[in-house]
Short mmCIF file of C-alpha atoms in Angstrom, two decimals:
data_model
loop_
_atom_site.label_atom_id
_atom_site.label_comp_id
_atom_site.label_asym_id
_atom_site.label_seq_id
_atom_site.Cartn_x
_atom_site.Cartn_y
_atom_site.Cartn_z
CA UNK A 18 24.08 1.89 -16.78
CA UNK A 19 23.34 -1.53 -15.56
CA UNK A 20 22.84 -2.21 -11.82
CA UNK A 21 22.96 -5.63 -10.11
CA UNK A 22 19.48 -6.46 -9.01
CA UNK A 23 20.72 -7.86 -5.73
CA UNK A 24 22.07 -4.43 -4.63
CA UNK A 25 19.90 -3.59 -1.48
CA UNK A 26 18.39 -0.55 -2.26
CA UNK A 27 14.22 -0.84 -2.64
CA UNK A 28 13.73 2.64 -3.42
CA UNK A 29 15.03 2.06 -7.19
CA UNK A 30 11.97 0.43 -7.86
CA UNK A 31 10.47 3.80 -8.40
CA UNK A 32 13.38 5.01 -10.94
CA UNK A 33 11.94 2.70 -13.96
CA UNK A 34 12.95 4.72 -17.21
CA UNK A 35 10.00 3.32 -19.00
CA UNK A 36 6.97 1.50 -18.66
CA UNK A 37 4.87 -0.27 -21.04
CA UNK A 38 2.03 -2.61 -20.88
CA UNK A 39 -0.68 -3.72 -23.08
CA UNK A 40 -3.80 -3.71 -21.22
CA UNK A 41 -7.35 -2.44 -21.80
CA UNK A 42 -8.15 0.79 -20.23
CA UNK A 43 -10.93 -0.74 -18.22
CA UNK A 44 -10.58 -2.47 -14.90
CA UNK A 45 -10.12 -6.25 -15.35
CA UNK A 46 -10.12 -9.33 -12.76
CA UNK A 47 -7.75 -12.01 -13.75
CA UNK A 48 -8.43 -15.45 -11.91
CA UNK A 49 -5.39 -18.15 -12.42
CA UNK A 50 -5.86 -21.77 -12.71
CA UNK A 51 -2.05 -22.19 -11.71
CA UNK A 52 -2.27 -25.74 -14.32
CA UNK A 53 -3.31 -23.96 -17.13
CA UNK A 54 -3.00 -20.36 -16.44
CA UNK A 55 -6.19 -19.65 -18.05
CA UNK A 56 -7.50 -15.99 -17.79
CA UNK A 57 -10.90 -14.97 -17.07
CA UNK A 58 -11.76 -11.34 -17.66
CA UNK A 59 -14.72 -9.35 -15.94
CA UNK A 60 -15.12 -5.76 -15.87
CA UNK A 61 -17.19 -3.16 -14.44
CA UNK A 62 -17.20 0.82 -14.40
CA UNK A 63 -17.86 3.56 -11.89
CA UNK A 64 -18.15 7.32 -12.63
CA UNK A 65 -15.28 9.42 -11.03
CA UNK A 66 -16.01 13.18 -10.29
CA UNK A 67 -12.68 14.99 -10.03
CA UNK A 68 -14.31 17.13 -7.26
CA UNK A 69 -14.57 14.22 -5.11
CA UNK A 70 -10.94 13.87 -4.82
CA UNK A 71 -10.82 14.97 -1.58
CA UNK A 72 -13.88 13.85 0.11
CA UNK A 73 -15.36 15.93 2.76
CA UNK A 74 -17.21 13.45 5.07
CA UNK A 75 -14.67 14.27 8.23
CA UNK A 76 -16.53 15.75 10.91
CA UNK A 77 -16.43 12.47 12.90
CA UNK A 78 -12.85 11.76 12.47
CA UNK A 79 -10.51 11.55 15.55
CA UNK A 80 -6.72 11.61 15.76
CA UNK A 81 -5.28 9.01 18.74
CA UNK A 82 -1.93 8.13 19.55
CA UNK A 83 -1.03 4.19 20.56
CA UNK A 84 2.14 3.34 22.39
CA UNK A 85 4.71 1.30 20.20
CA UNK A 86 8.06 -0.39 21.04
CA UNK A 87 11.28 1.78 21.82
CA UNK A 88 9.02 4.86 23.49
CA UNK A 89 7.24 5.54 19.96
CA UNK A 90 3.77 6.90 19.92
CA UNK A 91 1.73 5.90 16.81
CA UNK A 92 -0.43 8.36 15.12
CA UNK A 93 -3.82 6.90 14.34
CA UNK A 94 -6.71 8.36 12.47
CA UNK A 95 -9.98 6.91 13.14
CA UNK A 96 -13.07 6.96 10.95
CA UNK A 97 -16.29 5.65 13.00
CA UNK A 98 -19.00 4.04 10.54
CA UNK A 99 -21.92 6.21 9.29
CA UNK A 100 -24.23 3.15 9.82
CA UNK A 101 -24.47 -0.02 11.72
CA UNK A 102 -23.10 -3.05 10.13
CA UNK A 103 -21.68 -6.17 11.53
CA UNK A 104 -18.44 -5.53 9.42
CA UNK A 105 -14.81 -6.05 10.90
CA UNK A 106 -12.74 -2.95 11.06
CA UNK A 107 -10.22 -1.72 8.54
CA UNK A 108 -6.60 -0.95 9.22
CA UNK A 109 -4.86 1.22 6.52
CA UNK A 110 -1.24 0.81 6.46
CA UNK A 111 0.80 3.20 4.14
CA UNK A 112 3.87 2.93 2.10
CA UNK A 113 7.17 5.01 1.52
CA UNK A 114 7.05 8.70 1.94
CA UNK A 115 3.30 8.72 2.80
CA UNK A 116 1.48 8.74 6.33
CA UNK A 117 -2.21 8.19 7.70
CA UNK A 118 -3.69 11.12 5.95
CA UNK A 119 -2.94 9.23 2.50
CA UNK A 120 -6.17 7.04 3.19
CA UNK A 121 -8.51 9.99 3.62
CA UNK A 122 -10.37 9.06 0.43
CA UNK A 123 -10.86 5.46 1.30
CA UNK A 124 -11.62 5.89 4.98
CA UNK A 125 -14.38 8.19 3.98
CA UNK A 126 -15.48 5.84 1.12
CA UNK A 127 -15.34 2.70 3.56
CA UNK A 128 -16.77 4.43 6.73
CA UNK A 129 -19.93 5.35 4.47
CA UNK A 130 -20.49 1.79 3.60
CA UNK A 131 -20.24 0.75 7.51
CA UNK A 132 -16.85 -0.06 8.33
CA UNK A 133 -15.09 1.18 10.85
CA UNK A 134 -11.72 2.77 9.81
CA UNK A 135 -8.30 3.17 10.84
CA UNK A 136 -4.95 4.09 9.27
CA UNK A 137 -1.48 4.49 10.96
CA UNK A 138 1.25 6.73 10.39
CA UNK A 139 4.62 4.45 10.92
CA UNK A 140 7.48 5.89 13.41
CA UNK A 141 9.39 8.72 11.67
CA UNK A 142 6.19 9.55 9.58
CA UNK A 143 3.04 11.76 10.08
CA UNK A 144 2.48 13.03 13.50
CA UNK A 145 4.14 9.80 14.81
CA UNK A 146 7.06 10.13 16.84
CA UNK A 147 10.21 11.14 15.22
CA UNK A 148 13.59 10.52 16.17
CA UNK A 149 16.14 11.92 13.32
CA UNK A 150 19.02 9.79 14.40
CA UNK A 151 17.41 6.57 14.03
CA UNK A 152 14.25 7.20 11.65
CA UNK A 153 16.53 6.22 8.56
CA UNK A 154 17.31 2.92 10.32
CA UNK A 155 14.52 1.48 11.62
CA UNK A 156 14.39 -2.29 10.73
CA UNK A 157 11.48 -4.05 9.34
CA UNK A 158 10.68 -5.73 12.45
CA UNK A 159 10.68 -2.51 14.41
CA UNK A 160 8.08 -1.01 12.10
CA UNK A 161 6.09 -4.32 12.29
CA UNK A 162 6.04 -3.63 15.87
CA UNK A 163 3.85 -0.37 15.00
CA UNK A 164 1.26 -2.37 12.88
CA UNK A 165 1.25 -5.30 15.98
CA UNK A 166 0.55 -2.14 18.78
CA UNK A 167 -2.07 -0.53 16.60
CA UNK A 168 -4.00 -3.78 15.75
CA UNK A 169 -3.97 -5.19 19.30
CA UNK A 170 -5.49 -1.53 20.29
CA UNK A 171 -8.25 -1.89 17.55
CA UNK A 172 -9.20 -5.54 18.44
CA UNK A 173 -9.22 -4.42 22.01
CA UNK A 174 -11.56 -1.50 21.30
CA UNK A 175 -14.06 -3.03 18.63
CA UNK A 176 -13.95 -6.75 19.99
CA UNK A 177 -13.16 -7.82 16.32
CA UNK A 178 -10.39 -8.94 14.36
CA UNK A 179 -9.62 -6.14 11.75
CA UNK A 180 -8.67 -6.72 7.98
CA UNK A 181 -5.35 -5.18 7.15
CA UNK A 182 -5.00 -3.04 3.82
CA UNK A 183 -1.23 -2.65 3.02
CA UNK A 184 0.08 -0.42 0.49
CA UNK A 185 3.52 -0.57 -1.27
CA UNK A 186 6.13 -0.92 1.45
CA UNK A 187 3.28 -1.18 3.80
CA UNK A 188 2.01 -4.16 1.85
CA UNK A 189 5.42 -6.05 2.75
CA UNK A 190 5.24 -4.82 6.44
CA UNK A 191 1.74 -6.48 6.22
CA UNK A 192 2.75 -9.68 4.92
CA UNK A 193 5.48 -9.64 7.47
CA UNK A 194 3.50 -9.13 10.42
CA UNK A 195 0.77 -11.90 9.07
CA UNK A 196 3.52 -14.21 8.88
CA UNK A 197 3.39 -14.78 12.86
CA UNK A 198 0.09 -13.24 13.37
CA UNK A 199 -2.46 -13.93 10.88
CA UNK A 200 -4.62 -15.64 13.58
CA UNK A 201 -5.63 -11.97 14.80
CA UNK A 202 -6.97 -10.55 11.68
CA UNK A 203 -9.86 -11.40 9.69
CA UNK A 204 -7.91 -11.28 6.43
CA UNK A 205 -5.38 -9.03 4.28
CA UNK A 206 -5.51 -6.88 1.33
CA UNK A 207 -2.30 -6.16 -0.61
CA UNK A 208 -2.27 -3.01 -2.65
CA UNK A 209 0.32 -2.47 -5.31
CA UNK A 210 2.44 -4.11 -2.75
CA UNK A 211 5.78 -5.61 -2.32
CA UNK A 212 6.17 -8.77 -3.77
CA UNK A 213 6.90 -11.72 -0.90
CA UNK A 214 9.50 -13.07 -3.61
CA UNK A 215 10.98 -9.90 -4.68
CA UNK A 216 14.41 -10.85 -3.49
CA UNK A 217 14.46 -13.51 -6.33
CA UNK A 218 12.62 -11.67 -9.25
CA UNK A 219 14.40 -8.53 -8.88
CA UNK A 220 13.43 -5.16 -7.67
CA UNK A 221 15.30 -2.52 -9.91
CA UNK A 222 14.86 -1.49 -13.46
CA UNK A 223 17.88 -2.12 -15.63
CA UNK A 224 18.39 1.39 -16.53
CA UNK A 225 18.83 4.18 -13.89
CA UNK A 226 19.87 7.92 -14.35
CA UNK A 227 22.39 10.07 -11.88
CA UNK A 228 19.51 10.92 -9.66
CA UNK A 229 18.79 7.40 -8.53
CA UNK A 230 22.63 7.03 -7.98
CA UNK A 231 22.68 10.34 -5.91
CA UNK A 232 19.86 8.87 -3.70
CA UNK A 233 21.34 5.54 -3.38
CA UNK A 234 25.14 6.94 -2.26
CA UNK A 235 23.58 9.49 0.14
CA UNK A 236 20.93 7.32 1.68
CA UNK A 237 18.42 9.74 0.56
CA UNK A 238 15.53 8.12 -1.48
CA UNK A 239 13.40 11.32 -1.16
CA UNK A 240 15.45 12.78 -4.05
CA UNK A 241 13.81 10.54 -6.44
CA UNK A 242 10.30 12.37 -6.01
CA UNK A 243 11.73 15.74 -4.75
CA UNK A 244 9.83 17.97 -7.02
CA UNK A 245 6.00 17.37 -7.80
CA UNK A 246 7.08 16.44 -11.31
CA UNK A 247 9.63 13.61 -10.19
CA UNK A 248 6.67 12.62 -7.93
CA UNK A 249 4.21 12.33 -10.19
CA UNK A 250 6.31 10.41 -12.79
CA UNK A 251 7.03 7.75 -10.12
CA UNK A 252 3.74 7.36 -8.50
CA UNK A 253 1.12 8.68 -10.50
CA UNK A 254 -0.79 8.15 -13.57
CA UNK A 255 -0.13 10.16 -16.66
CA UNK A 256 -3.60 11.66 -16.47
CA UNK A 257 -3.32 12.88 -13.01
CA UNK A 258 -3.46 16.60 -13.19
CA UNK A 259 -0.20 18.60 -12.64
CA UNK A 260 -2.13 20.82 -10.19
CA UNK A 261 -3.24 18.10 -7.78
CA UNK A 262 0.60 16.85 -7.94
CA UNK A 263 1.60 20.25 -6.56
CA UNK A 264 -1.21 20.09 -3.95
CA UNK A 265 -0.13 16.33 -2.78
CA UNK A 266 3.64 16.86 -2.73
CA UNK A 267 4.36 19.23 0.24
CA UNK A 268 2.59 16.51 2.49
CA UNK A 269 5.04 13.65 1.59
CA UNK A 270 7.24 12.60 4.48
CA UNK A 271 10.94 13.07 3.46
CA UNK A 272 11.98 10.48 5.71
CA UNK A 273 12.07 6.67 4.63
CA UNK A 274 13.83 3.90 6.70
CA UNK A 275 16.85 3.01 4.16
CA UNK A 276 17.55 -0.15 6.17
CA UNK A 277 13.89 -1.31 6.27
CA UNK A 278 13.86 -0.75 2.26
CA UNK A 279 17.08 -2.61 1.98
CA UNK A 280 15.67 -5.73 3.97
CA UNK A 281 13.63 -6.33 0.88
CA UNK A 282 16.28 -7.38 -1.06
CA UNK A 283 16.50 -10.49 0.98
CA UNK A 284 13.97 -13.12 1.85
CA UNK A 285 11.59 -10.97 4.22
CA UNK A 286 8.91 -13.14 4.74
CA UNK A 287 7.83 -16.81 5.05
CA UNK A 288 4.56 -16.19 3.30
CA UNK A 289 3.61 -19.97 3.29
CA UNK A 290 2.93 -19.54 6.80
CA UNK A 291 -0.05 -16.81 6.35
CA UNK A 292 -3.23 -18.58 6.56
CA UNK A 293 -5.88 -15.86 6.66
CA UNK A 294 -7.46 -14.63 3.13
CA UNK A 295 -5.86 -12.67 1.10
CA UNK A 296 -6.70 -9.95 -1.74
CA UNK A 297 -4.22 -8.81 -4.45
CA UNK A 298 -4.67 -5.79 -6.45
CA UNK A 299 -2.20 -4.14 -8.76
CA UNK A 300 -2.00 -0.62 -10.65
CA UNK A 301 -2.39 -0.56 -14.35
CA UNK A 302 0.09 2.30 -14.69
CA UNK A 303 2.23 1.70 -12.09
CA UNK A 304 5.98 2.59 -12.78
CA UNK A 305 7.66 -0.44 -10.74
CA UNK A 306 9.84 -2.35 -12.71
CA UNK A 307 7.95 -5.49 -13.64
CA UNK A 308 4.77 -4.22 -12.06
CA UNK A 309 2.69 -6.97 -13.63
CA UNK A 310 5.34 -9.74 -13.08
CA UNK A 311 5.23 -8.90 -9.29
CA UNK A 312 1.63 -8.72 -9.22
CA UNK A 313 0.97 -11.93 -10.62
CA UNK A 314 4.07 -13.79 -8.35
CA UNK A 315 2.16 -12.54 -5.16
CA UNK A 316 -1.35 -13.67 -6.35
CA UNK A 317 0.34 -16.89 -7.31
CA UNK A 318 2.24 -17.18 -3.69
CA UNK A 319 -1.07 -17.08 -1.83
CA UNK A 320 -3.14 -18.82 -4.52
CA UNK A 321 -5.36 -16.13 -5.32
CA UNK A 322 -6.62 -14.09 -8.34
CA UNK A 323 -5.66 -10.87 -8.73
CA UNK A 324 -7.16 -7.42 -9.79
CA UNK A 325 -5.90 -4.69 -11.76
CA UNK A 326 -7.10 -1.08 -11.53
CA UNK A 327 -6.39 0.32 -15.02
CA UNK A 328 -5.48 4.01 -15.03
CA UNK A 329 -4.04 3.95 -12.04
CA UNK A 330 -0.61 4.73 -10.88
CA UNK A 331 1.12 3.27 -7.69
CA UNK A 332 -0.64 5.68 -5.31
CA UNK A 333 -3.91 3.91 -6.03
CA UNK A 334 -5.59 5.59 -2.78
CA UNK A 335 -4.63 8.99 -4.11
CA UNK A 336 -4.90 8.47 -7.90
CA UNK A 337 -7.55 9.60 -10.06
CA UNK A 338 -9.15 5.64 -9.93
CA UNK A 339 -9.35 5.68 -5.92
CA UNK A 340 -12.98 5.26 -6.39
CA UNK A 341 -12.70 2.12 -8.69
CA UNK A 342 -10.06 0.48 -6.47
CA UNK A 343 -12.71 1.05 -3.28
CA UNK A 344 -15.29 -0.56 -5.31
CA UNK A 345 -12.92 -3.58 -6.05
CA UNK A 346 -11.50 -3.91 -2.32
CA UNK A 347 -15.24 -3.84 -0.82
CA UNK A 348 -16.20 -6.68 -3.37
CA UNK A 349 -13.32 -8.57 -2.98
CA UNK A 350 -13.69 -8.60 1.17
CA UNK A 351 -17.47 -9.47 0.53
CA UNK A 352 -16.72 -12.42 -1.43
CA UNK A 353 -13.23 -13.73 0.09
CA UNK A 354 -13.39 -12.73 3.77
CA UNK A 355 -17.20 -12.22 4.61
CA UNK A 356 -18.20 -15.01 2.03
CA UNK A 357 -20.87 -12.94 0.87
CA UNK A 358 -21.51 -13.57 -2.98
#
């Protein structure tokens, strides 16, 4: 069955029937010269220990709550740095069905490198305020208010401008926030993010199944990932263990703002207004329809190269290659934001 690519329901991006990419199995960097499209490949490898999937340096973490608009309190998990550096703080911004907890691997890893780390839960997610009557209907602007409130609090607390790291839908919200607030941050990292041009390039697979149609008609996108098996197919690499999928699945939030998702079907950000340094990273096994196309157009929009984390599904910070992704983000921040070669 064919679906009009302009139908306003972003969650269908996770319903692609098949996804094939002729890519190498190691991490690759692609830097674009936009005149001749030359591609320069570089590679590195890092060792991954399955037992490190849930790191254990959590003794110093704390959960705080920050006031946002609409009488909403936003959950923020804070990881202090384990050593003193002059790095700006990091604010991790989650995507659909996730919350602050999903950044534990990254928060531990970066705090051990000397970064002060914060991760938020949007309204209706995690331990943030839940209002069942409204949680499916928050607009992008209202969700951006959560980023704004937390960013201002971090700046007040640390006296530093944070770097925002936005994943998936959270990457789209990060861009929308930066449109008018880029001067308040040190830079932005887009991880398997919504493209700023997604309304033009299309956000749907050409093939969808009955489950997707049901999710559309009932305004319940959670149906697409309501079992560990469905979640793994949509969000994780083929190598991701079924046992881990079963462990993670109960942590997912069933709530997701369908209004916010729908807004991505039209122009949601004026990316030309964003003037801070930007970093773009994609996932090699992302099941998003036309995944590589979206990563490329995001990089072109911001005039930068992009990195692909090979062997990773959409949930990069939870999949098996999360440590590779941490290294990539660390190195790109050093080069492009902190100007340390």
